[in-house]
Amino acid sequence: TRTSRPQRILKAVQTKATVGDPQSVITAIDHFCRHREWAMNVGDEKGSILDSVVNEVSPVTVLELGTYCGYSTVRIARLLPPGACVITLEFNPDYAAIARQVIKWSGLEDKVQLVEGASGDWIPWMKEHFGVQAFDLVFLDHWKERYLPDTKLLEECGLIQKGTVLLADNVICPGTPDYLEYVRNSPHYNSQYYRSHLEYTKAEDGLEKSVFLGY
Ligand SMILES: O=C(NCc1cccc(CNc2ccc3[nH]ncc3c2)c1)c1cc(-c2ccc(F)cc2)cc(O)c1O
Ligand SMILES: [Mg+2]
């Protein structure tokens, strides 16, 4: 049977990128997705915005919702200092299997905890299972209709504290209208929109950065 798109992305990494060189992994995936097959990685344009937010926050603990092939996981982890880590949740086992290999190829496995499962099931266990107090940065890139319920769940579980930064992908395309309305109208968040484009296309998309102000 045909290979899957994630399998073809992994093959591009294994043939074009250098083991232990995260930037070459990022470049290989972007080249493949721009010139061979589109795929739903955050991409190079929005990825540069993600990089700048990671550098600005200098997070110790990061939560990523939606790993896919690990492209944004590698982008985040490559910027983390020793001792910092990103916990990334992936519901789809095929995506998780590919992401593990992409993360390993980049040499960043010590900074990444990839968890197979759904956000709604795992968020309530984060404190107990991973010893997390609160997240410094949350990157939302999973099912778009889960952004709002999962943000509320993170609040209820005390995993969002004063200063926590939420960075949401795809707030225009495919769009997350209920989430945007919530973070932009809530007195507990200071929100700003970073206008960009849907990965590898000319369509508008963007990232929404929301800083929690405390209760
Ligand atoms: O939909 C998207 N991504 C999410 C997604 C999608 C499929 C499967 C999963 C399974 N992974 C998963 C699920 C539930 C989960 N709960 N906790 C973890 C977790 C993990 C996740 C998406 C779409 C487009 C897009 C498509 C088409 C188009 F025309 C324009 C734009 C662009 C993007 O950048 C996107 O990010
Ligand atoms: Mg996305």
Short mmCIF file of N, CA and C and ligand atoms in Angstrom, two decimals, residues 38-43 46 64-68 88-93 95 115-123 139-147 150 169-170 173-175 198-199 201 203 205, ligand 1:
data_model
loop_
_atom_site.label_atom_id
_atom_site.label_comp_id
_atom_site.label_asym_id
_atom_site.label_seq_id
_atom_site.Cartn_x
_atom_site.Cartn_y
_atom_site.Cartn_z
N TRP A 38 2.09 19.75 0.15
CA TRP A 38 1.67 20.55 1.28
C TRP A 38 1.40 19.66 2.50
N ALA A 39 1.72 20.16 3.70
CA ALA A 39 1.33 19.46 4.93
C ALA A 39 1.12 20.49 6.03
N MET A 40 0.39 20.12 7.06
CA MET A 40 -0.08 21.10 8.05
C MET A 40 0.93 21.41 9.16
N ASN A 41 2.22 21.57 8.78
CA ASN A 41 3.21 22.07 9.74
C ASN A 41 2.99 23.57 9.89
N VAL A 42 3.42 24.13 11.01
CA VAL A 42 3.23 25.58 11.18
C VAL A 42 4.00 26.34 10.10
N GLY A 43 5.07 25.74 9.59
CA GLY A 43 5.80 26.30 8.45
C GLY A 43 6.85 27.33 8.82
N LYS A 46 5.20 31.39 9.79
CA LYS A 46 4.63 31.41 11.15
C LYS A 46 5.64 30.84 12.14
N GLU A 64 2.75 21.58 24.13
CA GLU A 64 2.32 21.71 22.75
C GLU A 64 1.14 20.76 22.56
N LEU A 65 0.04 21.26 22.05
CA LEU A 65 -1.15 20.44 21.76
C LEU A 65 -1.20 20.24 20.26
N GLY A 66 -0.93 18.99 19.85
CA GLY A 66 -0.88 18.67 18.42
C GLY A 66 0.56 18.64 17.94
N THR A 67 1.13 17.43 17.86
CA THR A 67 2.52 17.23 17.46
C THR A 67 2.67 17.12 15.94
N TYR A 68 1.71 16.39 15.33
CA TYR A 68 1.76 16.01 13.92
C TYR A 68 3.09 15.31 13.65
N THR A 88 4.57 17.35 24.49
CA THR A 88 3.74 17.48 23.31
C THR A 88 2.75 16.33 23.24
N LEU A 89 1.47 16.68 23.06
CA LEU A 89 0.38 15.68 23.03
C LEU A 89 -0.04 15.41 21.60
N GLU A 90 -0.13 14.12 21.25
CA GLU A 90 -0.59 13.75 19.91
C GLU A 90 -1.58 12.60 20.03
N PHE A 91 -2.78 12.80 19.47
CA PHE A 91 -3.87 11.82 19.56
C PHE A 91 -3.71 10.70 18.54
N ASN A 92 -3.16 11.04 17.36
CA ASN A 92 -3.08 10.10 16.25
C ASN A 92 -1.80 9.27 16.37
N PRO A 93 -1.90 7.96 16.60
CA PRO A 93 -0.71 7.13 16.83
C PRO A 93 0.26 7.09 15.64
N TYR A 95 0.81 9.61 13.51
CA TYR A 95 1.56 10.87 13.58
C TYR A 95 2.62 10.78 14.68
N VAL A 115 3.61 12.56 24.32
CA VAL A 115 2.57 11.76 24.98
C VAL A 115 1.48 11.45 23.96
N GLU A 116 1.17 10.16 23.82
CA GLU A 116 0.09 9.78 22.90
C GLU A 116 -1.22 9.81 23.66
N GLY A 117 -2.14 10.62 23.21
CA GLY A 117 -3.43 10.70 23.88
C GLY A 117 -4.10 12.01 23.56
N ALA A 118 -5.30 12.19 24.12
CA ALA A 118 -6.09 13.39 23.85
C ALA A 118 -5.91 14.41 24.96
N SER A 119 -5.89 15.68 24.58
CA SER A 119 -5.69 16.79 25.52
C SER A 119 -6.66 16.69 26.70
N GLY A 120 -7.92 16.43 26.40
CA GLY A 120 -8.94 16.40 27.45
C GLY A 120 -8.70 15.34 28.49
N ASP A 121 -8.06 14.24 28.08
CA ASP A 121 -7.78 13.15 29.02
C ASP A 121 -6.51 13.41 29.82
N TRP A 122 -5.53 14.07 29.17
CA TRP A 122 -4.20 14.19 29.78
C TRP A 122 -4.01 15.46 30.60
N ILE A 123 -4.65 16.56 30.23
CA ILE A 123 -4.42 17.82 30.94
C ILE A 123 -4.66 17.70 32.45
N PHE A 139 1.51 26.02 23.20
CA PHE A 139 1.33 26.20 21.75
C PHE A 139 0.15 25.34 21.32
N LEU A 140 -0.94 25.97 20.89
CA LEU A 140 -2.16 25.25 20.49
C LEU A 140 -2.15 25.05 18.98
N ASP A 141 -2.16 23.76 18.57
CA ASP A 141 -2.12 23.46 17.14
C ASP A 141 -2.83 22.15 16.84
N HIS A 142 -3.80 21.80 17.69
CA HIS A 142 -4.53 20.53 17.51
C HIS A 142 -5.90 20.81 16.92
N TRP A 143 -6.91 19.98 17.16
CA TRP A 143 -8.25 20.19 16.59
C TRP A 143 -8.72 21.57 17.00
N LYS A 144 -9.15 22.36 16.06
CA LYS A 144 -9.44 23.78 16.30
C LYS A 144 -10.61 23.98 17.26
N GLU A 145 -11.55 23.06 17.27
CA GLU A 145 -12.70 23.17 18.19
C GLU A 145 -12.31 22.80 19.62
N ARG A 146 -11.07 22.31 19.82
CA ARG A 146 -10.61 21.99 21.17
C ARG A 146 -9.85 23.13 21.83
N TYR A 147 -9.52 24.18 21.03
CA TYR A 147 -8.71 25.26 21.63
C TYR A 147 -9.39 25.86 22.85
N ASP A 150 -10.04 23.33 25.93
CA ASP A 150 -8.77 22.96 26.55
C ASP A 150 -8.15 24.13 27.31
N ASP A 169 -2.09 28.58 16.80
CA ASP A 169 -1.94 28.56 15.35
C ASP A 169 -3.33 28.55 14.69
N ASN A 170 -3.40 28.99 13.45
CA ASN A 170 -4.60 28.84 12.61
C ASN A 170 -5.82 29.59 13.08
N CYS A 173 -7.23 30.53 9.52
CA CYS A 173 -7.45 29.40 8.60
C CYS A 173 -6.82 28.13 9.13
N PRO A 174 -7.62 27.13 9.52
CA PRO A 174 -9.08 26.98 9.41
C PRO A 174 -9.90 27.93 10.27
N GLY A 175 -9.32 28.52 11.32
CA GLY A 175 -10.09 29.45 12.15
C GLY A 175 -10.52 28.84 13.46
N LEU A 198 -1.11 31.12 5.80
CA LEU A 198 -1.23 29.67 5.95
C LEU A 198 0.05 29.05 5.42
N GLU A 199 0.59 28.12 6.13
CA GLU A 199 1.87 27.51 5.79
C GLU A 199 1.96 27.17 4.29
N THR A 201 1.53 28.79 1.67
CA THR A 201 0.53 29.35 0.73
C THR A 201 0.48 30.87 0.88
N ALA A 203 -2.55 32.28 1.34
CA ALA A 203 -3.79 32.55 2.08
C ALA A 203 -3.46 33.20 3.43
N ASP A 205 -3.42 33.70 7.31
CA ASP A 205 -3.58 33.02 8.57
C ASP A 205 -2.74 33.81 9.57
O1 LIG B 1 -6.52 20.91 11.75
C1 LIG B 1 -5.34 21.19 11.83
N1 LIG B 1 -4.54 20.63 12.76
C2 LIG B 1 -5.09 19.75 13.79
C3 LIG B 1 -5.22 18.30 13.43
C4 LIG B 1 -5.72 17.89 12.19
C5 LIG B 1 -5.87 16.52 11.94
C6 LIG B 1 -5.55 15.57 12.88
C7 LIG B 1 -5.06 15.98 14.09
C8 LIG B 1 -4.75 14.92 15.10
N2 LIG B 1 -3.97 15.41 16.21
C9 LIG B 1 -4.56 15.71 17.41
C10 LIG B 1 -5.94 15.72 17.54
C11 LIG B 1 -6.51 15.99 18.78
C12 LIG B 1 -5.69 16.23 19.88
N3 LIG B 1 -5.98 16.48 21.20
N4 LIG B 1 -4.79 16.61 21.86
C13 LIG B 1 -3.80 16.47 21.01
C14 LIG B 1 -4.32 16.21 19.73
C15 LIG B 1 -3.74 15.95 18.50
C16 LIG B 1 -4.90 17.33 14.37
C17 LIG B 1 -4.73 22.13 10.84
C18 LIG B 1 -5.34 22.28 9.59
C19 LIG B 1 -4.81 23.14 8.63
C20 LIG B 1 -5.48 23.30 7.31
C21 LIG B 1 -5.97 22.18 6.65
C22 LIG B 1 -6.59 22.32 5.42
C23 LIG B 1 -6.70 23.59 4.83
F1 LIG B 1 -7.28 23.72 3.61
C24 LIG B 1 -6.21 24.70 5.49
C25 LIG B 1 -5.60 24.56 6.73
C26 LIG B 1 -3.63 23.86 8.90
C27 LIG B 1 -3.02 23.72 10.15
O2 LIG B 1 -1.89 24.43 10.46
C28 LIG B 1 -3.56 22.87 11.13
O3 LIG B 1 -2.94 22.78 12.35
#
